[in-house]
mmCIF file of C-alpha atoms in Angstrom:
data_model
loop_
_atom_site.group_PDB
_atom_site.id
_atom_site.type_symbol
_atom_site.label_atom_id
_atom_site.label_comp_id
_atom_site.label_asym_id
_atom_site.label_seq_id
_atom_site.Cartn_x
_atom_site.Cartn_y
_atom_site.Cartn_z
ATOM 1 C CA SER N 172 -55.291 -19.485 33.585
ATOM 2 C CA MET N 173 -55.063 -23.203 33.120
ATOM 3 C CA VAL N 174 -57.646 -25.970 33.016
ATOM 4 C CA THR N 175 -57.117 -29.654 33.679
ATOM 5 C CA VAL N 176 -59.635 -32.276 32.695
ATOM 6 C CA GLY N 177 -59.797 -36.004 33.235
ATOM 7 C CA GLY N 178 -57.638 -38.279 35.262
ATOM 8 C CA GLY N 179 -58.015 -41.517 37.068
ATOM 9 C CA ILE N 180 -56.751 -43.619 39.894
ATOM 10 C CA GLY N 181 -54.784 -45.926 37.597
ATOM 11 C CA LYS N 182 -55.879 -49.244 39.005
ATOM 12 C CA ASP N 183 -55.549 -52.468 37.077
ATOM 13 C CA ILE N 184 -57.881 -55.413 37.529
ATOM 14 C CA ASP N 185 -55.784 -58.343 38.717
ATOM 15 C CA GLY N 186 -55.636 -61.250 36.307
ATOM 16 C CA THR N 187 -57.024 -59.271 33.370
ATOM 17 C CA PRO N 188 -54.958 -59.404 30.174
ATOM 18 C CA PRO N 189 -53.077 -56.112 29.632
ATOM 19 C CA ASP N 190 -55.151 -55.150 26.587
ATOM 20 C CA LEU N 191 -58.361 -55.307 28.667
ATOM 21 C CA GLN N 192 -57.195 -53.611 31.858
ATOM 22 C CA GLN N 193 -59.406 -50.821 33.109
ATOM 23 C CA TRP N 194 -57.947 -47.572 34.299
ATOM 24 C CA GLY N 195 -60.292 -46.650 37.083
ATOM 25 C CA ALA N 196 -61.794 -43.280 37.784
ATOM 26 C CA GLU N 197 -64.082 -41.976 40.486
ATOM 27 C CA PRO N 198 -66.608 -39.108 40.384
ATOM 28 C CA LEU N 199 -63.988 -36.604 41.598
ATOM 29 C CA GLN N 200 -61.986 -37.171 38.395
ATOM 30 C CA LYS N 201 -64.912 -35.886 36.321
ATOM 31 C CA GLU N 202 -64.584 -32.395 37.801
ATOM 32 C CA VAL N 203 -62.686 -29.788 35.829
ATOM 33 C CA GLU N 204 -59.883 -28.091 37.784
ATOM 34 C CA LEU N 205 -59.040 -24.418 37.207
ATOM 35 C CA TRP N 206 -55.757 -22.741 38.149
ATOM 36 C CA ASN N 207 -55.505 -18.995 38.625
ATOM 37 C CA PRO N 208 -51.900 -17.803 38.169
ATOM 38 C CA SER N 209 -52.662 -14.504 39.952
ATOM 39 C CA THR N 210 -53.662 -16.243 43.176
ATOM 40 C CA GLY N 211 -51.780 -19.517 42.708
ATOM 41 C CA ALA N 212 -54.993 -21.314 43.695
ATOM 42 C CA TRP N 213 -56.865 -24.256 42.194
ATOM 43 C CA THR N 214 -60.677 -24.350 42.192
ATOM 44 C CA LEU N 215 -63.091 -27.032 41.056
ATOM 45 C CA GLY N 216 -65.247 -26.393 38.030
ATOM 46 C CA PRO N 217 -68.182 -28.344 36.638
ATOM 47 C CA ALA N 218 -68.099 -32.093 36.213
ATOM 48 C CA GLN N 219 -67.624 -33.573 32.765
ATOM 49 C CA GLN N 220 -70.280 -35.954 31.500
ATOM 50 C CA GLU N 221 -67.867 -38.880 31.151
ATOM 51 C CA TYR N 222 -64.594 -40.069 32.627
ATOM 52 C CA ARG N 223 -61.456 -39.165 30.676
ATOM 53 C CA THR N 224 -58.522 -41.311 31.711
ATOM 54 C CA TYR N 225 -55.707 -43.100 29.934
ATOM 55 C CA HIS N 226 -56.628 -42.847 26.237
ATOM 56 C CA SER N 227 -57.961 -39.300 26.362
ATOM 57 C CA THR N 228 -57.174 -35.898 24.935
ATOM 58 C CA ALA N 229 -57.883 -32.279 25.790
ATOM 59 C CA LEU N 230 -57.156 -29.513 23.290
ATOM 60 C CA LEU N 231 -57.503 -25.740 23.329
ATOM 61 C CA LEU N 232 -59.627 -24.730 20.350
ATOM 62 C CA PRO N 233 -59.020 -21.513 18.379
ATOM 63 C CA ASP N 234 -62.267 -20.057 19.783
ATOM 64 C CA GLY N 235 -61.006 -20.434 23.405
ATOM 65 C CA ARG N 236 -63.075 -23.483 24.303
ATOM 66 C CA VAL N 237 -61.558 -26.870 25.209
ATOM 67 C CA VAL N 238 -62.495 -30.198 23.647
ATOM 68 C CA SER N 239 -62.134 -33.232 25.896
ATOM 69 C CA ALA N 240 -62.403 -36.584 24.147
ATOM 70 C CA GLY N 241 -61.718 -40.283 24.182
ATOM 71 C CA ASP N 242 -61.051 -42.852 26.848
ATOM 72 C CA ASP N 243 -60.687 -46.578 27.166
ATOM 73 C CA TYR N 244 -64.359 -47.448 27.568
ATOM 74 C CA ASN N 245 -66.586 -44.394 27.012
ATOM 75 C CA GLY N 246 -68.860 -45.314 24.139
ATOM 76 C CA GLY N 247 -67.831 -48.961 24.431
ATOM 77 C CA PHE N 248 -65.073 -50.496 22.327
ATOM 78 C CA THR N 249 -66.441 -49.267 18.990
ATOM 79 C CA GLN N 250 -66.662 -45.504 19.458
ATOM 80 C CA ASP N 251 -65.274 -42.703 21.562
ATOM 81 C CA THR N 252 -67.034 -39.591 22.784
ATOM 82 C CA ALA N 253 -66.158 -35.910 23.103
ATOM 83 C CA GLU N 254 -67.474 -32.911 24.977
ATOM 84 C CA ILE N 255 -66.784 -29.192 24.816
ATOM 85 C CA TYR N 256 -65.850 -27.195 27.926
ATOM 86 C CA GLU N 257 -66.445 -23.429 27.936
ATOM 87 C CA PRO N 258 -64.053 -21.817 30.459
ATOM 88 C CA PRO N 259 -65.326 -18.986 32.680
ATOM 89 C CA TYR N 260 -63.102 -16.450 30.914
ATOM 90 C CA LEU N 261 -65.385 -16.618 27.856
ATOM 91 C CA PHE N 262 -68.201 -15.000 29.864
ATOM 92 C CA ARG N 263 -66.357 -12.008 31.381
ATOM 93 C CA GLY N 264 -67.253 -9.319 28.881
ATOM 94 C CA PRO N 265 -66.698 -8.572 25.220
ATOM 95 C CA ARG N 266 -63.984 -10.452 23.388
ATOM 96 C CA PRO N 267 -61.212 -8.633 21.547
ATOM 97 C CA VAL N 268 -61.308 -9.051 17.772
ATOM 98 C CA ILE N 269 -58.448 -9.698 15.363
ATOM 99 C CA SER N 270 -59.563 -7.903 12.189
ATOM 100 C CA ASP N 271 -56.472 -8.399 10.094
ATOM 101 C CA GLY N 272 -52.773 -9.087 10.256
ATOM 102 C CA PRO N 273 -49.978 -10.883 8.471
ATOM 103 C CA LYS N 274 -50.278 -14.641 8.056
ATOM 104 C CA VAL N 275 -46.581 -15.059 8.929
ATOM 105 C CA GLY N 276 -44.566 -13.387 11.661
ATOM 106 C CA VAL N 277 -40.795 -13.239 11.853
ATOM 107 C CA LEU N 278 -39.323 -14.145 15.225
ATOM 108 C CA GLY N 279 -37.651 -11.225 16.957
ATOM 109 C CA GLN N 280 -39.478 -8.655 14.809
ATOM 110 C CA ALA N 281 -42.531 -6.435 15.281
ATOM 111 C CA LEU N 282 -46.005 -7.609 14.358
ATOM 112 C CA ASP N 283 -48.978 -5.264 13.845
ATOM 113 C CA ILE N 284 -52.497 -6.666 14.273
ATOM 114 C CA ALA N 285 -55.609 -4.704 13.257
ATOM 115 C CA THR N 286 -58.325 -4.613 15.905
ATOM 116 C CA PRO N 287 -61.364 -2.320 16.283
ATOM 117 C CA ASN N 288 -60.625 -1.434 19.930
ATOM 118 C CA PRO N 289 -56.836 -1.468 20.467
ATOM 119 C CA SER N 290 -56.999 0.299 23.852
ATOM 120 C CA ALA N 291 -59.019 -2.647 25.243
ATOM 121 C CA VAL N 292 -56.202 -5.116 24.465
ATOM 122 C CA ASP N 293 -54.014 -5.822 27.488
ATOM 123 C CA HIS N 294 -51.612 -8.301 25.892
ATOM 124 C CA ALA N 295 -51.326 -11.062 23.311
ATOM 125 C CA ALA N 296 -50.385 -14.725 23.488
ATOM 126 C CA LEU N 297 -48.853 -17.208 21.099
ATOM 127 C CA ILE N 298 -49.998 -20.761 21.793
ATOM 128 C CA ALA N 299 -48.885 -23.810 19.858
ATOM 129 C CA PRO N 300 -51.807 -25.897 18.594
ATOM 130 C CA GLY N 301 -52.348 -29.049 20.606
ATOM 131 C CA ALA N 302 -50.888 -32.427 19.770
ATOM 132 C CA THR N 303 -52.063 -34.646 22.597
ATOM 133 C CA THR N 304 -51.690 -38.374 23.015
ATOM 134 C CA HIS N 305 -52.185 -40.490 26.127
ATOM 135 C CA ALA N 306 -53.113 -37.309 28.041
ATOM 136 C CA ASN N 307 -49.726 -35.652 27.367
ATOM 137 C CA ASP N 308 -48.814 -32.819 25.007
ATOM 138 C CA MET N 309 -45.061 -32.539 24.635
ATOM 139 C CA ASN N 310 -45.372 -29.694 22.109
ATOM 140 C CA GLN N 311 -47.564 -27.276 24.067
ATOM 141 C CA ARG N 312 -46.071 -23.795 24.242
ATOM 142 C CA TYR N 313 -47.352 -20.463 25.572
ATOM 143 C CA PHE N 314 -45.668 -17.118 25.041
ATOM 144 C CA ALA N 315 -47.101 -13.908 26.537
ATOM 145 C CA LEU N 316 -46.504 -10.820 24.397
ATOM 146 C CA ASP N 317 -46.644 -7.205 25.523
ATOM 147 C CA THR N 318 -48.714 -4.996 23.229
ATOM 148 C CA THR N 319 -48.770 -1.308 22.409
ATOM 149 C CA ALA N 320 -52.046 0.243 21.260
ATOM 150 C CA GLY N 321 -51.966 2.311 18.091
ATOM 151 C CA SER N 322 -54.587 3.711 15.775
ATOM 152 C CA GLY N 323 -56.745 0.709 14.836
ATOM 153 C CA GLU N 324 -54.040 -1.801 15.709
ATOM 154 C CA VAL N 325 -51.858 -3.266 18.395
ATOM 155 C CA SER N 326 -48.149 -3.829 17.962
ATOM 156 C CA MET N 327 -46.009 -6.457 19.592
ATOM 157 C CA THR N 328 -42.529 -7.890 19.230
ATOM 158 C CA LEU N 329 -42.373 -11.621 18.699
ATOM 159 C CA PRO N 330 -39.960 -13.616 20.869
ATOM 160 C CA ASP N 331 -36.502 -14.234 19.458
ATOM 161 C CA GLU N 332 -35.775 -17.437 17.613
ATOM 162 C CA ASP N 333 -33.683 -18.871 20.442
ATOM 163 C CA SER N 334 -36.753 -19.114 22.692
ATOM 164 C CA VAL N 335 -39.447 -20.301 20.267
ATOM 165 C CA PRO N 336 -39.376 -23.645 18.475
ATOM 166 C CA PRO N 337 -40.360 -23.256 14.809
ATOM 167 C CA GLY N 338 -43.901 -24.191 13.853
ATOM 168 C CA TRP N 339 -47.468 -23.005 13.755
ATOM 169 C CA TYR N 340 -48.891 -20.895 16.577
ATOM 170 C CA MET N 341 -52.310 -19.479 17.388
ATOM 171 C CA LEU N 342 -52.301 -15.748 18.165
ATOM 172 C CA PHE N 343 -54.820 -14.535 20.751
ATOM 173 C CA LEU N 344 -55.438 -10.936 21.858
ATOM 174 C CA LEU N 345 -56.568 -10.644 25.488
ATOM 175 C CA ASN N 346 -58.355 -7.836 27.303
ATOM 176 C CA ASN N 347 -57.574 -6.750 30.872
ATOM 177 C CA SER N 348 -60.063 -9.332 32.238
ATOM 178 C CA GLY N 349 -58.258 -12.186 30.493
ATOM 179 C CA VAL N 350 -60.942 -12.636 27.838
ATOM 180 C CA PRO N 351 -59.320 -13.924 24.625
ATOM 181 C CA SER N 352 -60.129 -13.162 21.029
ATOM 182 C CA GLU N 353 -60.637 -16.000 18.615
ATOM 183 C CA ALA N 354 -57.200 -17.081 17.459
ATOM 184 C CA LYS N 355 -55.713 -16.391 14.066
#
């Protein structure tokens, strides 16, 4: 699934110097939007406490929550604010657990991850850590990985090096309800 937070209507105040322009938002832009890839449908989630427009960020945390922070005027000119969003998938049953595994994986090769209940793992995902600025993340990557359950572990083959830019990635195990583990 995917979550979007923040947004605005992008209006400037006529005659205001560029460094003091306000990027307007209305109550609708406070609502979190959720996309379900299975249905192709968007639904509205809860409203955030504050507007998040031009100078904002939203990052997936290793525990599966999302931090939404910053803006032009939240907290005034001297401080910014942040809030944590807990997506619905965190409340759909027990979370898979990554007990152990290598700290480094080699692209194109197998990777074995210890987990106490391998038959409950549906698949895995590699997600690049966030690097957001001005509400855009040009580095965000997601790679779904098929898994095979073994005795006390799941095995997967990492994508080949032609399809994955080098760098750090978070590894999540997911159950058949889409509930993620904490990333390693």
